[in-house]
N, CA, C and O atoms as CSV, one atom per row, in Angstrom:
chain,resi,resn,atom,element,x,y,z
A,1,MET,N,N,-1.791,21.212,15.823
A,1,MET,CA,C,-3.003,21.767,15.689
A,1,MET,C,C,-3.479,20.355,15.258
A,1,MET,O,O,-2.752,19.763,14.461
A,2,ILE,N,N,-4.163,19.985,15.517
A,2,ILE,CA,C,-4.624,18.671,15.044
A,2,ILE,C,C,-5.801,18.509,14.024
A,2,ILE,O,O,-6.952,18.923,14.172
A,3,PRO,N,N,-5.220,17.743,12.835
A,3,PRO,CA,C,-6.514,17.971,12.171
A,3,PRO,C,C,-7.890,17.465,12.064
A,3,PRO,O,O,-8.153,16.375,12.574
A,4,THR,N,N,-8.483,17.910,11.665
A,4,THR,CA,C,-10.549,18.169,12.375
A,4,THR,C,C,-10.560,16.656,10.847
A,4,THR,O,O,-9.474,16.365,10.345
A,5,GLN,N,N,-11.420,16.175,10.523
A,5,GLN,CA,C,-12.219,15.130,9.478
A,5,GLN,C,C,-13.120,16.609,8.968
A,5,GLN,O,O,-13.212,17.683,9.563
A,6,SER,N,N,-13.560,16.293,7.991
A,6,SER,CA,C,-14.761,17.533,7.041
A,6,SER,C,C,-15.475,16.594,7.065
A,6,SER,O,O,-15.262,15.391,6.911
A,7,SER,N,N,-16.805,17.461,7.371
A,7,SER,CA,C,-17.724,16.987,7.481
A,7,SER,C,C,-18.260,15.825,6.406
A,7,SER,O,O,-19.140,15.004,6.664
A,8,THR,N,N,-17.478,15.947,5.050
A,8,THR,CA,C,-18.474,14.582,4.100
A,8,THR,C,C,-17.354,14.080,4.090
A,8,THR,O,O,-17.452,13.300,3.143
A,9,ASP,N,N,-15.900,13.933,4.657
A,9,ASP,CA,C,-15.239,12.103,5.682
A,9,ASP,C,C,-16.311,11.520,5.848
A,9,ASP,O,O,-16.800,10.600,5.192
A,10,GLY,N,N,-16.948,12.404,7.320
A,10,GLY,CA,C,-17.712,11.893,8.148
A,10,GLY,C,C,-18.982,11.599,7.736
A,10,GLY,O,O,-19.567,10.968,8.617
A,11,ALA,N,N,-19.821,11.840,6.525
A,11,ALA,CA,C,-20.748,11.442,6.017
A,11,ALA,C,C,-20.583,10.311,5.505
A,11,ALA,O,O,-21.168,9.233,5.617
A,12,LEU,N,N,-19.525,10.755,4.802
A,12,LEU,CA,C,-19.141,9.541,3.688
A,12,LEU,C,C,-18.589,8.065,4.888
A,12,LEU,O,O,-19.064,6.943,4.718
A,13,THR,N,N,-17.535,8.363,6.056
A,13,THR,CA,C,-18.096,7.410,6.759
A,13,THR,C,C,-19.776,6.447,7.264
A,13,THR,O,O,-20.357,5.361,7.281
A,14,ASP,N,N,-19.841,7.787,7.570
A,14,ASP,CA,C,-21.455,7.008,7.918
A,14,ASP,C,C,-22.007,6.361,6.312
A,14,ASP,O,O,-21.531,5.417,5.682
A,15,LYS,N,N,-22.747,6.932,6.088
A,15,LYS,CA,C,-23.305,5.825,4.632
A,15,LYS,C,C,-22.089,4.748,4.388
A,15,LYS,O,O,-22.358,4.358,3.252
A,16,ASN,N,N,-20.866,4.017,4.809
A,16,ASN,CA,C,-20.876,3.353,4.088
A,16,ASN,C,C,-20.585,1.767,5.994
A,16,ASN,O,O,-20.393,0.552,6.049
A,17,ASN,N,N,-20.743,2.915,7.081
A,17,ASN,CA,C,-21.362,1.786,8.058
A,17,ASN,C,C,-23.113,1.577,7.929
A,17,ASN,O,O,-23.776,0.745,8.548
A,18,ILE,N,N,-23.606,2.560,6.968
A,18,ILE,CA,C,-25.264,1.940,6.792
A,18,ILE,C,C,-24.910,0.738,5.984
A,18,ILE,O,O,-25.252,-0.443,6.046
A,19,ARG,N,N,-23.910,1.591,5.006
A,19,ARG,CA,C,-24.022,0.611,3.728
A,19,ARG,C,C,-23.987,-1.222,4.500
A,19,ARG,O,O,-24.877,-2.038,4.739
A,20,GLU,N,N,-22.584,-1.226,4.665
A,20,GLU,CA,C,-23.011,-2.603,5.307
A,20,GLU,C,C,-23.270,-2.938,5.970
A,20,GLU,O,O,-22.908,-4.114,5.970
A,21,GLY,N,N,-24.164,-2.536,7.385
A,21,GLY,CA,C,-24.854,-2.541,8.625
A,21,GLY,C,C,-25.853,-3.075,7.963
A,21,GLY,O,O,-26.175,-4.217,8.291
A,22,ARG,N,N,-26.595,-2.407,6.875
A,22,ARG,CA,C,-27.828,-3.297,5.965
A,22,ARG,C,C,-26.918,-4.204,5.320
A,22,ARG,O,O,-27.052,-5.124,6.126
A,23,ILE,N,N,-26.006,-4.692,4.390
A,23,ILE,CA,C,-25.798,-5.984,3.676
A,23,ILE,C,C,-25.509,-7.079,4.170
A,23,ILE,O,O,-25.735,-8.144,3.596
A,24,PHE,N,N,-24.635,-6.908,6.005
A,24,PHE,CA,C,-24.587,-7.598,6.770
A,24,PHE,C,C,-26.128,-8.319,7.500
A,24,PHE,O,O,-26.409,-9.516,7.437
A,25,ALA,N,N,-26.767,-7.510,8.008
A,25,ALA,CA,C,-28.341,-7.942,8.272
A,25,ALA,C,C,-29.070,-8.200,7.167
A,25,ALA,O,O,-30.106,-8.817,7.413
A,26,LEU,N,N,-28.865,-7.912,5.928
A,26,LEU,CA,C,-30.049,-8.520,4.949
A,26,LEU,C,C,-29.389,-10.268,4.312
A,26,LEU,O,O,-30.205,-11.190,4.327
A,27,THR,N,N,-28.252,-10.494,3.912
A,27,THR,CA,C,-27.033,-11.230,4.044
A,27,THR,C,C,-27.750,-12.675,5.576
A,27,THR,O,O,-28.480,-13.589,5.191
A,28,VAL,N,N,-27.512,-12.610,6.515
A,28,VAL,CA,C,-27.746,-13.257,7.428
A,28,VAL,C,C,-29.309,-13.527,7.105
A,28,VAL,O,O,-29.732,-14.532,6.532
A,29,ALA,N,N,-30.242,-12.230,7.670
A,29,ALA,CA,C,-32.002,-12.292,6.990
A,29,ALA,C,C,-31.755,-13.417,6.322
A,29,ALA,O,O,-31.967,-14.472,6.919
A,30,GLY,N,N,-31.321,-13.451,5.122
A,30,GLY,CA,C,-31.070,-14.572,4.192
A,30,GLY,C,C,-31.400,-15.763,4.419
A,30,GLY,O,O,-32.463,-16.375,4.312
A,31,GLY,N,N,-29.523,-16.260,5.018
A,31,GLY,CA,C,-29.637,-17.115,5.326
A,31,GLY,C,C,-30.326,-18.010,6.705
A,31,GLY,O,O,-30.849,-19.122,6.641
A,32,PHE,N,N,-30.230,-17.552,7.363
A,32,PHE,CA,C,-31.463,-17.485,8.158
A,32,PHE,C,C,-33.042,-17.887,7.676
A,32,PHE,O,O,-33.741,-18.625,8.370
A,33,LEU,N,N,-33.449,-17.379,6.562
A,33,LEU,CA,C,-34.097,-17.223,5.778
A,33,LEU,C,C,-34.458,-19.167,5.213
A,33,LEU,O,O,-35.393,-19.956,5.350
A,34,VAL,N,N,-33.449,-19.183,4.740
A,34,VAL,CA,C,-32.794,-20.395,3.849
A,34,VAL,C,C,-32.894,-21.748,5.046
A,34,VAL,O,O,-33.511,-22.788,4.815
A,35,LEU,N,N,-32.431,-21.569,5.845
A,35,LEU,CA,C,-32.483,-22.384,7.439
A,35,LEU,C,C,-33.625,-22.732,7.562
A,35,LEU,O,O,-33.695,-23.914,7.898
A,36,ALA,N,N,-35.099,-21.973,7.380
A,36,ALA,CA,C,-36.174,-21.689,7.863
A,36,ALA,C,C,-36.457,-22.609,6.875
A,36,ALA,O,O,-36.487,-23.727,7.388
A,37,LEU,N,N,-36.676,-22.646,5.707
A,37,LEU,CA,C,-37.262,-23.139,4.722
A,37,LEU,C,C,-36.641,-24.717,4.461
A,37,LEU,O,O,-37.240,-25.490,3.713
A,38,LEU,N,N,-35.600,-25.039,5.035
A,38,LEU,CA,C,-35.021,-26.329,5.387
A,38,LEU,C,C,-35.822,-27.055,6.058
A,38,LEU,O,O,-36.293,-28.183,5.919
A,39,ALA,N,N,-35.938,-25.904,7.114
A,39,ALA,CA,C,-36.339,-26.917,8.214
A,39,ALA,C,C,-38.101,-27.525,8.186
A,39,ALA,O,O,-38.585,-28.594,8.558
A,40,MET,N,N,-38.850,-26.032,7.438
A,40,MET,CA,C,-39.963,-26.480,7.029
A,40,MET,C,C,-40.447,-27.582,6.149
A,40,MET,O,O,-41.535,-28.150,6.237
A,41,ARG,N,N,-39.138,-27.893,4.964
A,41,ARG,CA,C,-39.296,-29.217,4.533
A,41,ARG,C,C,-39.294,-29.914,5.472
A,41,ARG,O,O,-40.447,-30.345,5.467
A,42,ARG,N,N,-38.769,-30.370,6.351
A,42,ARG,CA,C,-38.528,-31.499,7.004
A,42,ARG,C,C,-39.548,-31.398,8.831
A,42,ARG,O,O,-39.217,-32.178,9.725
A,43,GLY,N,N,-40.026,-30.969,8.926
A,43,GLY,CA,C,-40.957,-30.778,9.555
A,43,GLY,C,C,-40.328,-30.581,10.804
A,43,GLY,O,O,-40.718,-31.164,11.816
A,44,GLY,N,N,-39.195,-29.641,10.790
A,44,GLY,CA,C,-38.757,-28.678,12.245
A,44,GLY,C,C,-39.213,-27.728,12.614
A,44,GLY,O,O,-38.815,-26.674,12.120
A,45,TYR,N,N,-40.212,-27.715,13.611
A,45,TYR,CA,C,-41.185,-26.496,14.171
A,45,TYR,C,C,-40.522,-25.697,14.968
A,45,TYR,O,O,-41.245,-24.701,15.007
A,46,ARG,N,N,-39.561,-25.482,15.665
A,46,ARG,CA,C,-39.193,-25.487,16.383
A,46,ARG,C,C,-37.395,-24.153,15.769
A,46,ARG,O,O,-37.062,-22.982,15.949
A,47,VAL,N,N,-36.802,-25.451,15.017
A,47,VAL,CA,C,-35.697,-24.576,14.232
A,47,VAL,C,C,-36.423,-23.692,13.116
A,47,VAL,O,O,-35.961,-22.650,12.653
A,48,GLU,N,N,-37.537,-24.235,12.792
A,48,GLU,CA,C,-38.277,-23.326,11.649
A,48,GLU,C,C,-38.922,-22.132,11.684
A,48,GLU,O,O,-39.148,-21.265,10.840
A,49,ALA,N,N,-39.338,-22.361,13.599
A,49,ALA,CA,C,-40.089,-20.621,14.187
A,49,ALA,C,C,-38.318,-19.403,14.606
A,49,ALA,O,O,-38.147,-18.209,14.361
A,50,ALA,N,N,-37.370,-20.413,15.270
A,50,ALA,CA,C,-36.327,-19.663,15.774
A,50,ALA,C,C,-35.717,-19.033,14.374
A,50,ALA,O,O,-35.035,-18.016,14.251
A,51,ALA,N,N,-36.156,-19.920,13.391
A,51,ALA,CA,C,-34.769,-18.782,11.676
A,51,ALA,C,C,-35.436,-18.089,11.450
A,51,ALA,O,O,-34.913,-16.976,11.513
A,52,PHE,N,N,-37.182,-18.033,10.979
A,52,PHE,CA,C,-37.781,-17.560,10.420
A,52,PHE,C,C,-37.930,-16.383,11.846
A,52,PHE,O,O,-38.817,-15.535,11.742
A,53,SER,N,N,-37.292,-16.378,12.777
A,53,SER,CA,C,-38.028,-15.030,13.323
A,53,SER,C,C,-36.966,-13.967,13.392
A,53,SER,O,O,-37.271,-12.792,13.593
A,54,VAL,N,N,-34.785,-14.664,13.103
A,54,VAL,CA,C,-33.712,-14.404,13.496
A,54,VAL,C,C,-33.732,-13.068,12.181
A,54,VAL,O,O,-33.441,-11.873,12.239
A,55,SER,N,N,-34.209,-13.932,11.073
A,55,SER,CA,C,-34.769,-13.527,9.716
A,55,SER,C,C,-35.996,-12.266,10.085
A,55,SER,O,O,-36.260,-11.190,9.550
A,56,ALA,N,N,-36.234,-12.577,10.579
A,56,ALA,CA,C,-37.581,-11.228,10.514
A,56,ALA,C,C,-36.192,-9.755,11.356
A,56,ALA,O,O,-35.412,-8.867,11.010
A,57,ILE,N,N,-36.537,-10.193,12.124
A,57,ILE,CA,C,-35.553,-9.725,12.988
A,57,ILE,C,C,-34.366,-8.803,11.921
A,57,ILE,O,O,-34.226,-7.601,11.697
A,58,GLY,N,N,-33.844,-9.701,11.569
A,58,GLY,CA,C,-32.486,-9.333,10.848
A,58,GLY,C,C,-33.147,-7.791,9.613
A,58,GLY,O,O,-32.587,-6.708,9.445
A,59,VAL,N,N,-34.410,-8.273,8.994
A,59,VAL,CA,C,-34.783,-7.555,7.687
A,59,VAL,C,C,-35.072,-5.777,8.389
A,59,VAL,O,O,-34.969,-4.677,7.846
A,60,LEU,N,N,-35.379,-6.101,9.512
A,60,LEU,CA,C,-35.997,-5.173,10.450
A,60,LEU,C,C,-35.078,-4.539,10.877
A,60,LEU,O,O,-35.073,-3.320,10.708
A,61,ALA,N,N,-34.000,-5.200,11.574
A,61,ALA,CA,C,-32.493,-3.936,11.964
A,61,ALA,C,C,-31.847,-3.542,10.697
A,61,ALA,O,O,-30.909,-2.763,10.863
A,62,ALA,N,N,-32.183,-3.984,9.065
A,62,ALA,CA,C,-31.657,-3.695,8.655
A,62,ALA,C,C,-32.645,-2.398,8.105
A,62,ALA,O,O,-32.054,-1.652,7.323
A,63,LEU,N,N,-33.281,-2.233,8.241
A,63,LEU,CA,C,-34.034,-1.478,7.143
A,63,LEU,C,C,-34.554,-0.261,8.510
A,63,LEU,O,O,-34.777,0.863,8.059
A,64,LEU,N,N,-34.707,-0.376,9.725
A,64,LEU,CA,C,-34.498,0.780,10.998
A,64,LEU,C,C,-33.185,1.168,11.290
A,64,LEU,O,O,-32.893,2.346,11.085
A,65,ILE,N,N,-32.204,0.278,11.800
A,65,ILE,CA,C,-30.855,0.576,12.493
A,65,ILE,C,C,-29.647,-0.025,11.406
A,65,ILE,O,O,-28.625,-0.291,12.040
A,66,PRO,N,N,-29.525,-0.280,10.055
A,66,PRO,CA,C,-28.619,-0.993,9.175
A,66,PRO,C,C,-27.517,0.274,9.982
A,66,PRO,O,O,-26.612,-0.502,10.286
A,67,GLY,N,N,-27.022,1.679,10.511
A,67,GLY,CA,C,-26.175,1.604,11.356
A,67,GLY,C,C,-25.471,1.361,12.452
A,67,GLY,O,O,-24.287,1.478,12.768
A,68,ARG,N,N,-26.472,0.987,12.983
A,68,ARG,CA,C,-25.995,0.866,15.060
A,68,ARG,C,C,-25.251,-1.375,14.490
A,68,ARG,O,O,-24.373,-2.058,15.016
A,69,LEU,N,N,-25.762,-1.542,13.841
A,69,LEU,CA,C,-25.092,-3.147,13.532
A,69,LEU,C,C,-23.814,-3.903,13.429
A,69,LEU,O,O,-23.679,-5.125,13.377
A,70,GLY,N,N,-22.300,-2.378,13.395
A,70,GLY,CA,C,-20.935,-2.497,13.494
A,70,GLY,C,C,-20.893,-3.897,14.465
A,70,GLY,O,O,-20.678,-5.050,14.093
A,71,PRO,N,N,-21.235,-3.284,16.142
A,71,PRO,CA,C,-20.460,-4.262,16.836
A,71,PRO,C,C,-21.112,-5.751,16.740
A,71,PRO,O,O,-20.210,-6.585,16.827
A,72,ALA,N,N,-22.013,-6.170,16.634
A,72,ALA,CA,C,-23.007,-7.064,15.894
A,72,ALA,C,C,-22.225,-7.872,14.510
A,72,ALA,O,O,-21.928,-9.063,14.594
A,73,ARG,N,N,-21.974,-7.142,13.381
A,73,ARG,CA,C,-21.208,-7.862,12.635
A,73,ARG,C,C,-19.686,-7.927,12.684
A,73,ARG,O,O,-19.137,-8.675,11.875
A,74,ARG,N,N,-19.080,-7.359,13.382
A,74,ARG,CA,C,-17.708,-7.701,13.693
A,74,ARG,C,C,-17.936,-8.593,15.031
A,74,ARG,O,O,-16.804,-8.785,15.476
A,75,ALA,N,N,-18.732,-9.120,15.736
A,75,ALA,CA,C,-19.269,-10.366,17.200
A,75,ALA,C,C,-19.435,-11.535,15.791
A,75,ALA,O,O,-18.895,-12.613,16.040
A,76,TRP,N,N,-19.744,-11.495,15.134
A,76,TRP,CA,C,-19.894,-12.366,13.281
A,76,TRP,C,C,-18.792,-12.589,13.100
A,76,TRP,O,O,-18.371,-13.675,13.498
A,77,MET,N,N,-18.095,-11.882,12.589
A,77,MET,CA,C,-17.216,-12.237,11.635
A,77,MET,C,C,-15.884,-12.588,12.876
A,77,MET,O,O,-14.801,-12.973,12.434
A,78,LYS,N,N,-16.004,-12.481,13.880
A,78,LYS,CA,C,-14.783,-12.782,15.130
A,78,LYS,C,C,-15.358,-14.580,15.167
A,78,LYS,O,O,-14.509,-15.466,15.262
A,79,LEU,N,N,-16.540,-14.850,15.097
A,79,LEU,CA,C,-17.250,-15.692,15.216
A,79,LEU,C,C,-16.746,-17.052,13.915
A,79,LEU,O,O,-16.485,-18.255,13.917
A,80,GLY,N,N,-16.840,-15.875,12.895
A,80,GLY,CA,C,-16.415,-17.021,11.513
A,80,GLY,C,C,-15.417,-17.125,11.654
A,80,GLY,O,O,-15.282,-18.140,12.338
A,81,GLU,N,N,-14.279,-16.614,11.396
A,81,GLU,CA,C,-13.169,-16.768,11.693
A,81,GLU,C,C,-12.730,-18.009,12.544
A,81,GLU,O,O,-12.274,-19.005,11.982
A,82,ALA,N,N,-12.858,-17.945,13.775
A,82,ALA,CA,C,-13.026,-18.292,14.689
A,82,ALA,C,C,-13.040,-20.892,14.058
A,82,ALA,O,O,-12.191,-21.783,14.062
A,83,ILE,N,N,-14.768,-20.777,13.642
A,83,ILE,CA,C,-14.947,-21.410,13.193
A,83,ILE,C,C,-13.961,-21.703,11.718
A,83,ILE,O,O,-13.785,-22.914,11.587
A,84,GLY,N,N,-13.665,-21.338,11.225
A,84,GLY,CA,C,-12.199,-21.254,10.084
A,84,GLY,C,C,-10.910,-21.307,10.531
A,84,GLY,O,O,-9.910,-21.477,9.834
A,85,TYR,N,N,-10.958,-21.170,11.607
A,85,TYR,CA,C,-9.069,-21.403,12.717
A,85,TYR,C,C,-9.505,-22.761,12.523
A,85,TYR,O,O,-8.656,-23.173,11.733
A,86,VAL,N,N,-10.250,-23.664,12.733
A,86,VAL,CA,C,-10.820,-24.358,13.997
A,86,VAL,C,C,-11.258,-26.346,12.275
A,86,VAL,O,O,-10.944,-27.495,11.966
A,87,THR,N,N,-12.320,-24.890,11.865
A,87,THR,CA,C,-12.090,-26.768,10.541
A,87,THR,C,C,-10.966,-26.705,9.318
A,87,THR,O,O,-10.408,-27.682,8.820
A,88,THR,N,N,-10.759,-25.206,8.933
A,88,THR,CA,C,-10.048,-25.603,7.716
A,88,THR,C,C,-8.803,-26.417,8.140
A,88,THR,O,O,-8.816,-27.223,7.210
A,89,PRO,N,N,-7.978,-26.692,8.719
A,89,PRO,CA,C,-7.265,-27.840,9.101
A,89,PRO,C,C,-7.288,-29.403,8.862
A,89,PRO,O,O,-6.461,-30.277,8.602
A,90,ILE,N,N,-8.525,-29.324,9.061
A,90,ILE,CA,C,-9.323,-30.543,9.328
A,90,ILE,C,C,-9.522,-31.091,8.062
A,90,ILE,O,O,-9.199,-32.229,7.724
A,91,LEU,N,N,-10.131,-30.141,7.287
A,91,LEU,CA,C,-10.619,-30.265,6.094
A,91,LEU,C,C,-9.574,-30.382,4.635
A,91,LEU,O,O,-9.335,-31.219,3.765
A,92,MET,N,N,-9.139,-28.950,5.004
A,92,MET,CA,C,-7.506,-29.527,4.428
A,92,MET,C,C,-6.527,-31.082,4.323
A,92,MET,O,O,-5.937,-31.603,3.377
A,93,ALA,N,N,-6.709,-31.507,5.853
A,93,ALA,CA,C,-6.114,-33.113,5.982
A,93,ALA,C,C,-6.679,-34.230,5.434
A,93,ALA,O,O,-6.185,-35.356,5.379
A,94,ILE,N,N,-8.252,-33.677,4.836
A,94,ILE,CA,C,-9.744,-34.984,4.850
A,94,ILE,C,C,-8.927,-35.047,2.878
A,94,ILE,O,O,-8.309,-35.989,2.382
A,95,VAL,N,N,-9.164,-34.105,2.423
A,95,VAL,CA,C,-8.524,-33.065,1.373
A,95,VAL,C,C,-7.143,-33.746,0.649
A,95,VAL,O,O,-7.148,-34.187,-0.500
A,96,TYR,N,N,-5.634,-33.744,1.796
A,96,TYR,CA,C,-4.830,-34.037,1.595
A,96,TYR,C,C,-4.944,-36.021,1.113
A,96,TYR,O,O,-4.948,-36.695,0.083
A,97,TYR,N,N,-5.002,-36.199,2.291
A,97,TYR,CA,C,-5.244,-37.669,2.999
A,97,TYR,C,C,-6.018,-38.456,1.776
A,97,TYR,O,O,-5.604,-39.583,1.505
A,98,VAL,N,N,-7.131,-37.913,1.019
A,98,VAL,CA,C,-8.464,-39.008,1.034
A,98,VAL,C,C,-8.396,-39.014,-0.141
A,98,VAL,O,O,-8.742,-40.010,-0.777
A,99,PHE,N,N,-7.794,-37.573,-0.910
A,99,PHE,CA,C,-7.957,-37.418,-2.369
A,99,PHE,C,C,-5.982,-36.816,-3.234
A,99,PHE,O,O,-5.708,-36.822,-4.434
A,100,LEU,N,N,-5.424,-36.568,-2.539
A,100,LEU,CA,C,-4.368,-36.114,-3.305
A,100,LEU,C,C,-3.178,-37.489,-2.921
A,100,LEU,O,O,-2.346,-37.706,-3.802
A,101,THR,N,N,-3.116,-38.399,-1.606
A,101,THR,CA,C,-2.216,-39.323,-0.965
A,101,THR,C,C,-2.256,-40.435,-2.734
A,101,THR,O,O,-1.396,-40.676,-3.581
A,102,PRO,N,N,-3.660,-40.806,-2.583
A,102,PRO,CA,C,-3.754,-41.954,-2.907
A,102,PRO,C,C,-3.953,-41.870,-4.974
A,102,PRO,O,O,-3.931,-42.877,-5.681
A,103,ILE,N,N,-4.148,-40.259,-5.566
A,103,ILE,CA,C,-3.551,-40.832,-6.537
A,103,ILE,C,C,-2.114,-40.470,-7.354
A,103,ILE,O,O,-1.681,-40.568,-8.502
A,104,ALA,N,N,-1.539,-39.877,-5.719
A,104,ALA,CA,C,-0.214,-39.859,-5.858
A,104,ALA,C,C,0.590,-40.862,-5.826
A,104,ALA,O,O,1.546,-40.774,-6.597
A,105,ILE,N,N,0.499,-42.100,-4.974
A,105,ILE,CA,C,0.760,-43.927,-4.697
A,105,ILE,C,C,-0.067,-43.918,-6.256
A,105,ILE,O,O,0.393,-43.331,-7.235
A,106,VAL,N,N,-0.802,-44.355,-6.258
A,106,VAL,CA,C,-1.383,-45.202,-8.393
A,106,VAL,C,C,0.010,-44.216,-8.865
A,106,VAL,O,O,1.173,-44.620,-8.845
A,107,ARG,N,N,-0.459,-42.775,-9.305
A,107,ARG,CA,C,0.927,-42.089,-9.656
A,107,ARG,C,C,2.232,-42.491,-9.845
A,107,ARG,O,O,2.850,-42.446,-10.909
A,108,ARG,N,N,2.661,-42.911,-8.704
A,108,ARG,CA,C,3.885,-44.242,-8.526
A,108,ARG,C,C,3.974,-45.458,-8.911
A,108,ARG,O,O,4.793,-46.094,-9.574
A,109,LEU,N,N,2.941,-45.703,-8.361
A,109,LEU,CA,C,2.530,-47.216,-9.351
A,109,LEU,C,C,2.939,-47.515,-10.798
A,109,LEU,O,O,3.504,-48.466,-11.338
A,110,GLY,N,N,2.370,-46.180,-11.284
A,110,GLY,CA,C,2.307,-46.802,-13.009
A,110,GLY,C,C,3.211,-45.879,-13.227
A,110,GLY,O,O,3.092,-46.668,-14.164
A,111,ARG,N,N,3.791,-45.259,-13.326
A,111,ARG,CA,C,5.453,-44.968,-14.058
A,111,ARG,C,C,6.556,-45.145,-14.257
A,111,ARG,O,O,7.250,-45.585,-13.340
A,112,ARG,N,N,7.099,-44.880,-15.477
A,112,ARG,CA,C,8.224,-46.059,-16.013
A,112,ARG,C,C,9.282,-45.378,-14.913
A,112,ARG,O,O,9.083,-44.234,-14.502
A,113,ARG,N,N,10.590,-46.291,-14.407
A,113,ARG,CA,C,11.397,-46.450,-14.121
A,113,ARG,C,C,13.059,-44.901,-14.949
A,113,ARG,O,O,13.683,-43.928,-14.525
A,114,GLU,N,N,12.964,-45.578,-16.009
A,114,GLU,CA,C,14.204,-45.408,-16.203
A,114,GLU,C,C,13.645,-44.111,-17.823
A,114,GLU,O,O,12.791,-44.500,-18.620
A,115,PRO,N,N,14.110,-43.133,-17.932
A,115,PRO,CA,C,13.932,-41.913,-18.366
A,115,PRO,C,C,13.604,-42.019,-19.815
A,115,PRO,O,O,14.269,-42.934,-20.302
A,116,ALA,N,N,12.743,-41.368,-20.803
A,116,ALA,CA,C,11.870,-42.063,-22.081
A,116,ALA,C,C,13.429,-41.331,-23.450
A,116,ALA,O,O,14.177,-40.353,-23.472
A,117,LYS,N,N,13.145,-42.704,-24.454
A,117,LYS,CA,C,14.112,-42.150,-25.316
A,117,LYS,C,C,14.491,-40.946,-25.675
A,117,LYS,O,O,15.682,-40.637,-25.711
A,118,ASP,N,N,13.127,-39.786,-26.110
A,118,ASP,CA,C,13.541,-38.420,-26.647
A,118,ASP,C,C,13.518,-37.708,-25.634
A,118,ASP,O,O,12.764,-36.744,-25.771
A,119,SER,N,N,14.283,-37.796,-24.172
A,119,SER,CA,C,14.251,-37.122,-23.043
A,119,SER,C,C,15.011,-36.246,-23.645
A,119,SER,O,O,15.408,-36.323,-24.808
A,120,ARG,N,N,15.272,-35.233,-22.724
A,120,ARG,CA,C,16.590,-34.666,-22.876
A,120,ARG,C,C,17.496,-34.805,-21.382
A,120,ARG,O,O,17.930,-33.721,-20.994
A,121,TRP,N,N,17.756,-35.737,-20.698
A,121,TRP,CA,C,18.322,-36.575,-19.748
A,121,TRP,C,C,19.869,-37.449,-20.392
A,121,TRP,O,O,20.004,-38.392,-21.171
A,122,HIS,N,N,20.703,-36.727,-19.743
A,122,HIS,CA,C,21.999,-37.907,-19.971
A,122,HIS,C,C,22.716,-38.211,-18.518
A,122,HIS,O,O,22.956,-37.640,-17.454
A,123,GLN,N,N,22.908,-39.535,-19.196
A,123,GLN,CA,C,23.505,-39.920,-17.472
A,123,GLN,C,C,25.062,-39.598,-18.271
A,123,GLN,O,O,25.712,-39.631,-19.316
A,124,ARG,N,N,25.009,-39.138,-16.252
A,124,ARG,CA,C,26.658,-38.067,-15.763
A,124,ARG,C,C,27.635,-38.458,-15.745
A,124,ARG,O,O,27.691,-38.545,-14.518
A,125,PRO,N,N,28.798,-38.901,-16.141
A,125,PRO,CA,C,29.412,-39.073,-16.190
A,125,PRO,C,C,30.523,-39.659,-14.781
A,125,PRO,O,O,30.735,-38.820,-13.905
A,126,PRO,N,N,31.101,-40.891,-14.640
A,126,PRO,CA,C,31.147,-41.231,-13.138
A,126,PRO,C,C,32.218,-39.897,-13.057
A,126,PRO,O,O,32.819,-39.328,-13.968
A,127,LEU,N,N,32.198,-39.527,-10.956
A,127,LEU,CA,C,33.048,-38.858,-10.883
A,127,LEU,C,C,34.221,-39.028,-11.170
A,127,LEU,O,O,34.358,-39.837,-12.088
A,128,PRO,N,N,35.563,-38.421,-10.600
A,128,PRO,CA,C,36.957,-38.637,-10.443
A,128,PRO,C,C,37.482,-39.496,-9.529
A,128,PRO,O,O,36.638,-39.381,-8.640
A,129,PRO,N,N,38.299,-40.295,-9.109
A,129,PRO,CA,C,39.235,-40.688,-7.748
A,129,PRO,C,C,39.394,-39.884,-6.345
A,129,PRO,O,O,40.076,-39.076,-5.714
A,130,ARG,N,N,38.718,-40.374,-6.340
A,130,ARG,CA,C,38.675,-39.330,-4.788
A,130,ARG,C,C,40.469,-38.845,-4.162
A,130,ARG,O,O,40.628,-37.814,-3.508
A,131,GLU,N,N,41.208,-39.436,-4.383
A,131,GLU,CA,C,42.358,-38.843,-4.585
A,131,GLU,C,C,42.720,-37.211,-5.408
A,131,GLU,O,O,43.464,-36.336,-4.964
A,132,ARG,N,N,41.944,-37.181,-6.684
A,132,ARG,CA,C,42.395,-36.320,-7.384
A,132,ARG,C,C,41.149,-34.843,-6.854
A,132,ARG,O,O,41.019,-33.725,-7.352
A,133,MET,N,N,40.432,-35.496,-5.688
A,133,MET,CA,C,39.599,-33.876,-5.651
A,133,MET,C,C,39.932,-33.691,-4.171
A,133,MET,O,O,38.877,-33.455,-3.583
A,134,GLU,N,N,41.340,-33.705,-3.029
A,134,GLU,CA,C,41.930,-33.535,-1.513
A,134,GLU,C,C,42.137,-32.158,-2.069
A,134,GLU,O,O,41.924,-31.392,-1.129
A,135,ARG,N,N,42.337,-31.721,-2.754
A,135,ARG,CA,C,42.825,-29.953,-3.578
A,135,ARG,C,C,41.853,-29.920,-4.650
A,135,ARG,O,O,42.267,-30.293,-5.747
A,136,GLN,N,N,40.948,-29.644,-4.582
A,136,GLN,CA,C,40.151,-28.702,-5.450
A,136,GLN,C,C,40.244,-27.051,-5.433
A,136,GLN,O,O,39.154,-26.518,-5.642
A,137,PHE,N,N,40.988,-26.445,-5.291
A,137,PHE,CA,C,41.616,-25.407,-5.172
A,137,PHE,C,C,42.228,-24.278,-5.572
A,137,PHE,O,O,42.770,-23.544,-4.745
């Protein structure tokens, strides 16, 4: 017998899809609204009009059809993953070579070579001669 989904599970899934679609659409609309406001400040009329249009479409989609935004949300997330796949190694290399490497060089040049007097570092006694080490076991 094939297990069936109860009506309450289906209702929860639909509510989650609607909620996720609404959050996605309003977030994207807010981002494009900020972009439009920045373009308005700089005088970029074409960018401003396009960003305001996308923002308005996002708000309308969030209000009218939030449950049908699943494919758009998945495509948007795939785009974000692709951008992250490219930019993350670049940003990490910049952080490593611009910040961490110079700090490490300065610290190595500035440190003392011998251990401090109050440290628990002890010199090891010299190893026995090689002849005594032939039959260790």
